[in-house]
Short mmCIF file of C-alpha atoms in Angstrom, two decimals:
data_model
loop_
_atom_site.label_atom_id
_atom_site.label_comp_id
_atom_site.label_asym_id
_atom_site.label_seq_id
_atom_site.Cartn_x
_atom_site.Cartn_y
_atom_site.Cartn_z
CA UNK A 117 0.00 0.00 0.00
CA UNK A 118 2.82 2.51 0.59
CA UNK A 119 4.26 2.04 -2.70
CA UNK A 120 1.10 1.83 -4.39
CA UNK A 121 0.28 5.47 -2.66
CA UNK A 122 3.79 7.16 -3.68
CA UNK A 123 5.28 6.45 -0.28
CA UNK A 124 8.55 4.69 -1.85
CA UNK A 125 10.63 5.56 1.09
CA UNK A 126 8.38 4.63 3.83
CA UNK A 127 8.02 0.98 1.80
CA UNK A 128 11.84 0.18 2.18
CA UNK A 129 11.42 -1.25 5.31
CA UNK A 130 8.86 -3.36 4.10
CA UNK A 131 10.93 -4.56 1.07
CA UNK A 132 14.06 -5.18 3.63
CA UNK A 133 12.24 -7.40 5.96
CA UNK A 134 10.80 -9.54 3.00
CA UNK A 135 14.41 -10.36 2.02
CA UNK A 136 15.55 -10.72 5.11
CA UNK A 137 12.77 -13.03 6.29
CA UNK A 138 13.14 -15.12 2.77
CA UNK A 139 16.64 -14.93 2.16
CA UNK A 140 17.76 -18.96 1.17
CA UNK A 141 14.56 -20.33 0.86
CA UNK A 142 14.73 -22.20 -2.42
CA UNK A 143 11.15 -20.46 -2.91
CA UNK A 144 9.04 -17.91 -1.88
CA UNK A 145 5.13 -18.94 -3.06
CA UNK A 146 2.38 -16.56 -2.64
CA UNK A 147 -1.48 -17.02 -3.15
CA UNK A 148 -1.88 -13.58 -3.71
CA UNK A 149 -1.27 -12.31 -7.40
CA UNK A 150 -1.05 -8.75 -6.65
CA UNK A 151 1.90 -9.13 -3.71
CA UNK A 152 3.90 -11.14 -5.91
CA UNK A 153 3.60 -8.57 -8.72
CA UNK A 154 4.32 -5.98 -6.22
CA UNK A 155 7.33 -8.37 -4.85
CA UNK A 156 8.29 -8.70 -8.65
CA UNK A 157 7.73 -5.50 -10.64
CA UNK A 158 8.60 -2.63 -7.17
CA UNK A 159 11.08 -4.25 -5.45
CA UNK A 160 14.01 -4.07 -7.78
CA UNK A 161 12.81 -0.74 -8.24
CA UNK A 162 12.83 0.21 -4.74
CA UNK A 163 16.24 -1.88 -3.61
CA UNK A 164 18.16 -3.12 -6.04
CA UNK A 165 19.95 -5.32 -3.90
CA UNK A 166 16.32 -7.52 -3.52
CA UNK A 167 16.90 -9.59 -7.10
CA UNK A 168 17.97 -12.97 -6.08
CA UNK A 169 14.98 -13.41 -3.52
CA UNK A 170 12.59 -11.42 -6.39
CA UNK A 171 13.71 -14.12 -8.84
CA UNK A 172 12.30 -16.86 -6.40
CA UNK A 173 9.00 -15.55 -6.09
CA UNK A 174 5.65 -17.37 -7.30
CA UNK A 175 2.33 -16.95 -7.49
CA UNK A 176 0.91 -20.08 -6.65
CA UNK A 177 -0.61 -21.05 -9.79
CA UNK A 178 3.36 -20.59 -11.51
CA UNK A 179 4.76 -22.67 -8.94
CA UNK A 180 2.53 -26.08 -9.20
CA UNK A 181 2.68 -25.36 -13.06
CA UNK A 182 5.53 -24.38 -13.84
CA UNK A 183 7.97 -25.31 -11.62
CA UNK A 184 6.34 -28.65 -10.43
CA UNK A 185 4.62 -29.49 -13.62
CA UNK A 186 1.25 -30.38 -11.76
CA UNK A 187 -2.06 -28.98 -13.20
CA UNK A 188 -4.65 -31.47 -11.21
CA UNK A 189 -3.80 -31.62 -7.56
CA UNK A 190 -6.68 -33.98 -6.34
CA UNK A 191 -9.57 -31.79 -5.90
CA UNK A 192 -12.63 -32.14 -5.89
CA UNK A 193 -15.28 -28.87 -5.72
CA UNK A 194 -19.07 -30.24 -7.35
CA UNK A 195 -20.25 -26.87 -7.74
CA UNK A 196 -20.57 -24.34 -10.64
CA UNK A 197 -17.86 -21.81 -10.66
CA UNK A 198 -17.21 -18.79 -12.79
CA UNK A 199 -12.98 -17.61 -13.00
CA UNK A 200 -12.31 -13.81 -12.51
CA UNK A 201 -8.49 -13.60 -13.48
CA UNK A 202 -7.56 -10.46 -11.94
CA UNK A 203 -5.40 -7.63 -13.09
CA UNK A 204 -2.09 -7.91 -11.72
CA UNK A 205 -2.61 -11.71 -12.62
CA UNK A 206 -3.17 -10.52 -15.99
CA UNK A 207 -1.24 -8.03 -16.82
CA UNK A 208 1.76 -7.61 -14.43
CA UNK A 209 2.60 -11.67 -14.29
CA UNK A 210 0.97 -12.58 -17.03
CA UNK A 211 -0.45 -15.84 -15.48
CA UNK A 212 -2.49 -16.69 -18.87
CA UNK A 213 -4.28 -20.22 -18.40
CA UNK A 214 -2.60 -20.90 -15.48
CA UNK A 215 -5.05 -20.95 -12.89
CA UNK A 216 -8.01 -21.93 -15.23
CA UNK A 217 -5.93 -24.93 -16.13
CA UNK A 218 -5.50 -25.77 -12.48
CA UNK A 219 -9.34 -25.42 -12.25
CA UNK A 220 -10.25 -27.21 -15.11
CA UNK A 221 -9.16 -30.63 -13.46
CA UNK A 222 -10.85 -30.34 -10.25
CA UNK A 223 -13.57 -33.31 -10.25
CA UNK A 224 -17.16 -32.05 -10.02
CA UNK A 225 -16.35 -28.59 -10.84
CA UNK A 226 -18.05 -26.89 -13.70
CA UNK A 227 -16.34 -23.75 -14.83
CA UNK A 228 -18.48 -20.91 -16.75
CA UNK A 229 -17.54 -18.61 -18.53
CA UNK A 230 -17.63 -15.12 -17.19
CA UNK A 231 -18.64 -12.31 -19.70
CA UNK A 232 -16.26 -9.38 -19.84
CA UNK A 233 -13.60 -11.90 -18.25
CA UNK A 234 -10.58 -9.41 -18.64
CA UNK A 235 -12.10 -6.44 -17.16
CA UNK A 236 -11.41 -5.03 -13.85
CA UNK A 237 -13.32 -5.19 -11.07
CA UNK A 238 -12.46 -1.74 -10.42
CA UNK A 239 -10.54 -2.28 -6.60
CA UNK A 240 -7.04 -1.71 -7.89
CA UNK A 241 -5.71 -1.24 -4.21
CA UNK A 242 -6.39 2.79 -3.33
CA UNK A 243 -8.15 3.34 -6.56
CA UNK A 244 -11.57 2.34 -4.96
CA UNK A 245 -11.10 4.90 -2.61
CA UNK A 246 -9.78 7.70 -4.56
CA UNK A 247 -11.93 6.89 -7.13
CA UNK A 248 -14.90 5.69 -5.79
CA UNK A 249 -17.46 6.10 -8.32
CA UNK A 250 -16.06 4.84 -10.92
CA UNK A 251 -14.78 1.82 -8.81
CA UNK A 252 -18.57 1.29 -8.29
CA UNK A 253 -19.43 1.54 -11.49
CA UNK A 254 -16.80 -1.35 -12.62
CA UNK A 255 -17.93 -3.42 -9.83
CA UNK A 256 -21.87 -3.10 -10.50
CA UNK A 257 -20.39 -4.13 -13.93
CA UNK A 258 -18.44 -7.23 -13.16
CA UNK A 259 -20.75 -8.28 -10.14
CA UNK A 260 -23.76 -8.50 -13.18
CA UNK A 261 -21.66 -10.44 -15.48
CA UNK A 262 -20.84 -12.66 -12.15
CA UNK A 263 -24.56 -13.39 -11.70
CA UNK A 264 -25.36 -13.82 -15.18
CA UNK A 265 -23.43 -16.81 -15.15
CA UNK A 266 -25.47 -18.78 -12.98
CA UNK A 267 -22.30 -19.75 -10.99
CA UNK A 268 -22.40 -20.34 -7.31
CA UNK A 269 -19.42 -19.46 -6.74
CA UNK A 270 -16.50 -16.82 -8.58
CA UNK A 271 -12.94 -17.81 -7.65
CA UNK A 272 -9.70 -15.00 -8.66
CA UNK A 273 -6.05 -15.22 -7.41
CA UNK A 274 -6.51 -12.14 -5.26
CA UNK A 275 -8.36 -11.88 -1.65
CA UNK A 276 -8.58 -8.35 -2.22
CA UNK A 277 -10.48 -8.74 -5.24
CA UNK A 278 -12.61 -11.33 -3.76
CA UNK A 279 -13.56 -9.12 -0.67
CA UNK A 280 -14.29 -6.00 -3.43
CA UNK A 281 -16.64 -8.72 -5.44
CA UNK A 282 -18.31 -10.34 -2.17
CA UNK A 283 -19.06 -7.17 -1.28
CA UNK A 284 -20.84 -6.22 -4.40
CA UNK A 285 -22.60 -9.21 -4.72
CA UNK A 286 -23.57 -8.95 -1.28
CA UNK A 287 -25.05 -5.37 -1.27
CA UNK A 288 -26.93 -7.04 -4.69
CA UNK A 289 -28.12 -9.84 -3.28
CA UNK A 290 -26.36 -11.90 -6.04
CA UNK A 291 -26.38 -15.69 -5.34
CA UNK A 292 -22.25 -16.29 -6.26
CA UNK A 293 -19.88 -16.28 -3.24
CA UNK A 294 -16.73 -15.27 -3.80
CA UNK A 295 -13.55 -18.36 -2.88
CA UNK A 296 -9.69 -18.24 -3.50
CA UNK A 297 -8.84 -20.45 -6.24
CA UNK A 298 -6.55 -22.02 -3.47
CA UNK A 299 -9.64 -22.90 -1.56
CA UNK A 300 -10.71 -24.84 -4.09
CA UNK A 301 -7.58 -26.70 -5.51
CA UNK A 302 -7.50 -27.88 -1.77
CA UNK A 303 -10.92 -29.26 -1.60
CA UNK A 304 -11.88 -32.81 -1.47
#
């Protein structure tokens, strides 16, 4: 959050104590697609001297694919789910098929397609609250195309997404709940 707000300086010690506290692990996995893009794309920026921990750090769905080579981990989730692949996911890591591929082997699960897949959900960290109409206005957006799916539930890669979305669909009375896509690949 300091970064994202322009407070580069007061984020140092934030980005010190990450590479201190991960400093020779062989890898540093997060669930979260947003604090490895942060991790990733700021932290070189911000200390230089973070790169060898940076280039160790995973979100999830990377790791078990690309690194382990696993796309089915054993689930199993009999419900009707819709993906919402969230922007840093997207466009900061890239993360393509990745976690839809990890969902598409869960037994029981039927994934729908979400309209409008690709478009934000309009959190983007501080932007909701500096901007917050038009943050509503994304979310009334996405939360519609959510529900239109008939899904019961709408798994991303970021919690903070998730809350913005349960929210929504909350204060709509929209029948989808949102889950972690880690909450599901650990089902049985």
């Amino acid at each position: 959050m300091h970064a994202n707000s322009g407070y580069r300086e007061e984020a140092l010690p934030l980005v010190a104590n990450f590479v201190k506290t991960f400093d020779g692990y062989d890898a540093v996995v997060g669930p979260s697609g947003s604090c490895v893009a942060m991790v990733r794309d700021w932290y070189p920026k911000l200390a230089p001297d973070s790169g060898e921990v940076v280039a160790r750090t995973y979100e999830l769905s990377e790791f078990l694919v690309d690194v382990l080579g696993v796309t089915d981990v054993g689930a199993t989730f009999p419900h009707r789910v819709t993906y919402h692949p969230t922007c840093h996911g997207l466009r900061m890591l890239r993360l393509g098929d990745r976690p839809r591929r990890l969902l598409e082997s869960v037994r029981g699960l039927e994934l729908l397609d979400l309209p409008g897949a690709e478009e934000c959900c309009g959190f983007g960290g501080t932007f909701a609250m500096k901007n917050a109409g038009v943050s509503g206005a994304m979310l009334a957006d996405k939360c519609r195309s959510i529900v239109d799916t008939g899904a019961e539930y709408v798994a991303a890669v970021d919690n903070s997404c998730l809350a913005h979305i349960g929210g929504g669909l909350s204060r709509a009375g929209g029948p989808a709940k949102p889950i972690h896509y880690a909450e599901i690949l650990a089902a049985s």
